[in-house]
């Protein structure tokens, strides 16, 4: 049976430290009132001493772990409360690839073509974020459906076979272009 929540990130990267401060200060109190006994495992290197001070028995900093797989399989919901940052968020792809449902912010899905309320839950603000986590935590059929849809979305867009297919199509299109030569005079 799955339990608890998971966050993964390198804390040398400022958006991850900010996400955990935000989560602890504004979302965590709402979650612990609604889900007594819930815990969150926070995995990743380099949490600052100030961040580590937030640790409590159910808000656990585990540092670097050699294998994330057991955590990705045994946690109930992946949280990514990112408020800034750019580019595709590998942590979200990692969770989806392991069939772990994700709650994130609009920043968390920038650059990733995922659909809210089908592949992933996108929350705007602490109350919305906590409601989304609570829903997935309590509602097993919904959690399983979101996990499956997220996994399928990841496989369709980012799996090795999907990526290889896109590369083959791109190479074929490039090979079909006419070769233009320019003489030495331009």
CSV table of C-alpha atoms in Angstrom, one decimal:
chain,number,residue,atom,x,y,z
A,1,UNK,CA,0.0,0.0,0.0
A,2,UNK,CA,1.2,3.5,-0.8
A,3,UNK,CA,1.5,6.2,1.8
A,4,UNK,CA,2.8,9.7,2.3
A,5,UNK,CA,4.0,12.4,-0.1
A,6,UNK,CA,7.3,12.8,-2.0
A,7,UNK,CA,9.3,15.7,-3.3
A,8,UNK,CA,12.6,15.3,-5.2
A,9,UNK,CA,15.0,18.1,-6.1
A,10,UNK,CA,18.6,19.4,-5.9
A,11,UNK,CA,18.6,22.1,-3.3
A,12,UNK,CA,21.6,23.8,-4.9
A,13,UNK,CA,18.9,25.0,-7.3
A,14,UNK,CA,17.0,28.0,-5.8
A,15,UNK,CA,13.5,27.1,-7.1
A,16,UNK,CA,13.6,23.8,-5.1
A,17,UNK,CA,14.5,25.5,-1.8
A,18,UNK,CA,11.8,28.1,-2.4
A,19,UNK,CA,9.3,25.3,-3.2
A,20,UNK,CA,9.9,23.5,0.1
A,21,UNK,CA,9.8,26.7,2.1
A,22,UNK,CA,6.5,27.6,0.4
A,23,UNK,CA,5.2,24.0,0.9
A,24,UNK,CA,6.2,24.0,4.6
A,25,UNK,CA,4.9,27.5,5.4
A,26,UNK,CA,1.6,27.6,3.4
A,27,UNK,CA,0.5,24.2,2.3
A,28,UNK,CA,1.8,21.8,4.9
A,29,UNK,CA,-0.4,23.2,7.8
A,30,UNK,CA,-3.5,22.7,5.6
A,31,UNK,CA,-2.5,19.2,4.8
A,32,UNK,CA,-1.7,18.1,8.3
A,33,UNK,CA,-5.1,19.4,9.6
A,34,UNK,CA,-6.9,17.4,6.9
A,35,UNK,CA,-4.6,14.4,6.8
A,36,UNK,CA,-3.4,13.7,10.4
A,37,UNK,CA,-0.4,11.4,10.3
A,38,UNK,CA,0.6,12.2,6.7
A,39,UNK,CA,4.3,12.6,6.1
A,40,UNK,CA,6.4,14.0,3.3
A,41,UNK,CA,9.8,12.7,2.2
A,42,UNK,CA,12.1,15.3,0.7
A,43,UNK,CA,14.9,13.8,-1.3
A,44,UNK,CA,17.8,15.7,-2.8
A,45,UNK,CA,21.3,16.9,-2.1
A,46,UNK,CA,22.4,20.2,-0.6
A,47,UNK,CA,19.5,21.5,1.6
A,48,UNK,CA,20.6,24.6,3.4
A,49,UNK,CA,21.0,24.6,7.2
A,50,UNK,CA,18.0,27.0,7.3
A,51,UNK,CA,15.9,24.5,5.3
A,52,UNK,CA,17.0,21.6,7.4
A,53,UNK,CA,15.7,23.5,10.4
A,54,UNK,CA,12.2,22.8,9.0
A,55,UNK,CA,12.6,19.1,9.6
A,56,UNK,CA,10.1,17.5,11.9
A,57,UNK,CA,9.1,13.8,12.4
A,58,UNK,CA,6.7,13.9,9.4
A,59,UNK,CA,8.5,16.5,7.3
A,60,UNK,CA,11.7,14.5,6.6
A,61,UNK,CA,14.8,15.5,4.7
A,62,UNK,CA,16.5,12.4,3.4
A,63,UNK,CA,19.3,13.9,1.4
A,64,UNK,CA,20.7,12.0,-1.5
A,65,UNK,CA,19.4,8.5,-1.9
A,66,UNK,CA,21.1,6.1,-4.3
A,67,UNK,CA,17.9,4.7,-5.7
A,68,UNK,CA,14.6,6.7,-6.0
A,69,UNK,CA,12.6,3.7,-7.3
A,70,UNK,CA,11.3,2.5,-3.9
A,71,UNK,CA,10.1,6.0,-3.0
A,72,UNK,CA,8.5,6.5,-6.3
A,73,UNK,CA,6.6,3.2,-6.0
A,74,UNK,CA,5.6,3.5,-2.3
A,75,UNK,CA,4.5,7.1,-2.0
A,76,UNK,CA,0.9,8.1,-2.7
A,77,UNK,CA,1.3,11.6,-4.3
A,78,UNK,CA,4.3,13.5,-5.7
A,79,UNK,CA,4.3,17.2,-4.9
A,80,UNK,CA,6.1,19.9,-6.9
A,81,UNK,CA,5.0,23.3,-5.5
A,82,UNK,CA,7.4,25.3,-7.8
A,83,UNK,CA,6.9,29.1,-7.9
A,84,UNK,CA,9.7,30.0,-10.4
A,85,UNK,CA,12.2,28.3,-12.6
A,86,UNK,CA,12.3,27.6,-16.3
A,87,UNK,CA,12.5,24.7,-18.7
A,88,UNK,CA,11.0,21.2,-18.4
A,89,UNK,CA,10.9,19.8,-14.9
A,90,UNK,CA,12.6,16.4,-14.8
A,91,UNK,CA,11.2,15.7,-11.4
A,92,UNK,CA,7.6,15.7,-12.8
A,93,UNK,CA,8.6,13.4,-15.7
A,94,UNK,CA,10.3,11.1,-13.2
A,95,UNK,CA,7.2,10.8,-11.1
A,96,UNK,CA,4.9,10.3,-14.1
A,97,UNK,CA,7.2,7.7,-15.6
A,98,UNK,CA,6.8,5.7,-12.4
A,99,UNK,CA,3.1,6.0,-12.3
A,100,UNK,CA,3.0,8.4,-9.3
A,101,UNK,CA,0.3,11.0,-9.6
A,102,UNK,CA,1.5,14.6,-9.4
A,103,UNK,CA,0.2,17.9,-8.0
A,104,UNK,CA,2.1,20.9,-9.2
A,105,UNK,CA,1.8,24.6,-10.0
A,106,UNK,CA,1.5,26.3,-13.4
A,107,UNK,CA,5.3,26.8,-13.3
A,108,UNK,CA,5.8,23.1,-12.7
A,109,UNK,CA,4.2,22.2,-16.1
A,110,UNK,CA,5.8,24.9,-18.2
A,111,UNK,CA,7.2,23.2,-21.3
A,112,UNK,CA,5.4,19.9,-20.7
A,113,UNK,CA,2.2,19.3,-22.7
A,114,UNK,CA,0.1,17.8,-19.9
A,115,UNK,CA,-3.6,18.3,-19.3
A,116,UNK,CA,-4.9,19.4,-15.9
A,117,UNK,CA,-7.4,17.1,-14.3
A,118,UNK,CA,-6.4,14.2,-16.7
A,119,UNK,CA,-2.6,13.7,-16.6
A,120,UNK,CA,-1.8,15.9,-13.6
A,121,UNK,CA,-3.3,18.3,-11.1
A,122,UNK,CA,-2.2,21.9,-11.5
A,123,UNK,CA,-2.9,24.0,-8.4
A,124,UNK,CA,-3.0,27.8,-8.1
A,125,UNK,CA,-2.3,28.8,-4.5
A,126,UNK,CA,-1.9,27.0,-1.2
A,127,UNK,CA,-5.6,26.1,-0.7
A,128,UNK,CA,-5.9,24.8,-4.2
A,129,UNK,CA,-2.7,22.8,-3.8
A,130,UNK,CA,-3.7,21.3,-0.5
A,131,UNK,CA,-7.2,20.3,-1.9
A,132,UNK,CA,-5.6,18.6,-4.9
A,133,UNK,CA,-3.3,16.6,-2.6
A,134,UNK,CA,-6.1,15.7,-0.3
A,135,UNK,CA,-8.3,14.5,-3.1
A,136,UNK,CA,-5.6,12.3,-4.6
A,137,UNK,CA,-4.6,11.1,-1.1
A,138,UNK,CA,-8.1,10.0,-0.1
A,139,UNK,CA,-9.7,8.9,-3.3
A,140,UNK,CA,-8.0,5.7,-4.5
A,141,UNK,CA,-9.9,5.3,-7.8
A,142,UNK,CA,-9.1,8.9,-8.7
A,143,UNK,CA,-5.5,8.5,-7.7
A,144,UNK,CA,-5.1,5.3,-9.8
A,145,UNK,CA,-6.8,7.0,-12.8
A,146,UNK,CA,-4.5,10.1,-12.5
A,147,UNK,CA,-1.5,7.8,-12.1
A,148,UNK,CA,-2.4,5.8,-15.2
A,149,UNK,CA,-3.2,8.9,-17.3
A,150,UNK,CA,0.0,10.6,-16.3
A,151,UNK,CA,2.0,7.5,-17.1
A,152,UNK,CA,0.4,7.2,-20.5
A,153,UNK,CA,1.0,10.9,-21.2
A,154,UNK,CA,4.6,10.5,-20.3
A,155,UNK,CA,5.1,7.4,-22.4
A,156,UNK,CA,3.4,9.0,-25.5
A,157,UNK,CA,5.6,12.1,-25.4
A,158,UNK,CA,8.9,11.3,-23.7
A,159,UNK,CA,9.5,7.5,-23.7
A,160,UNK,CA,12.5,6.2,-25.7
A,161,UNK,CA,10.3,4.9,-28.4
A,162,UNK,CA,8.3,8.1,-28.7
A,163,UNK,CA,11.6,10.2,-28.8
A,164,UNK,CA,13.2,7.8,-31.4
A,165,UNK,CA,10.1,8.1,-33.6
A,166,UNK,CA,10.3,11.9,-33.6
A,167,UNK,CA,14.0,11.8,-34.4
A,168,UNK,CA,13.4,9.4,-37.3
A,169,UNK,CA,10.7,11.7,-38.7
A,170,UNK,CA,12.9,14.7,-38.3
A,171,UNK,CA,15.9,13.0,-40.0
A,172,UNK,CA,13.6,11.8,-42.9
A,173,UNK,CA,12.3,15.3,-43.4
A,174,UNK,CA,15.8,16.7,-43.4
A,175,UNK,CA,17.0,14.1,-45.9
A,176,UNK,CA,14.1,14.9,-48.3
A,177,UNK,CA,15.0,18.6,-48.5
A,178,UNK,CA,16.7,19.7,-51.7
A,179,UNK,CA,20.4,20.5,-51.4
A,180,UNK,CA,21.1,24.1,-52.4
A,181,UNK,CA,24.6,25.1,-53.3
A,182,UNK,CA,26.0,28.5,-53.4
A,183,UNK,CA,28.8,29.6,-55.7
A,184,UNK,CA,31.8,31.4,-54.3
A,185,UNK,CA,30.3,34.8,-55.2
A,186,UNK,CA,27.2,34.4,-53.0
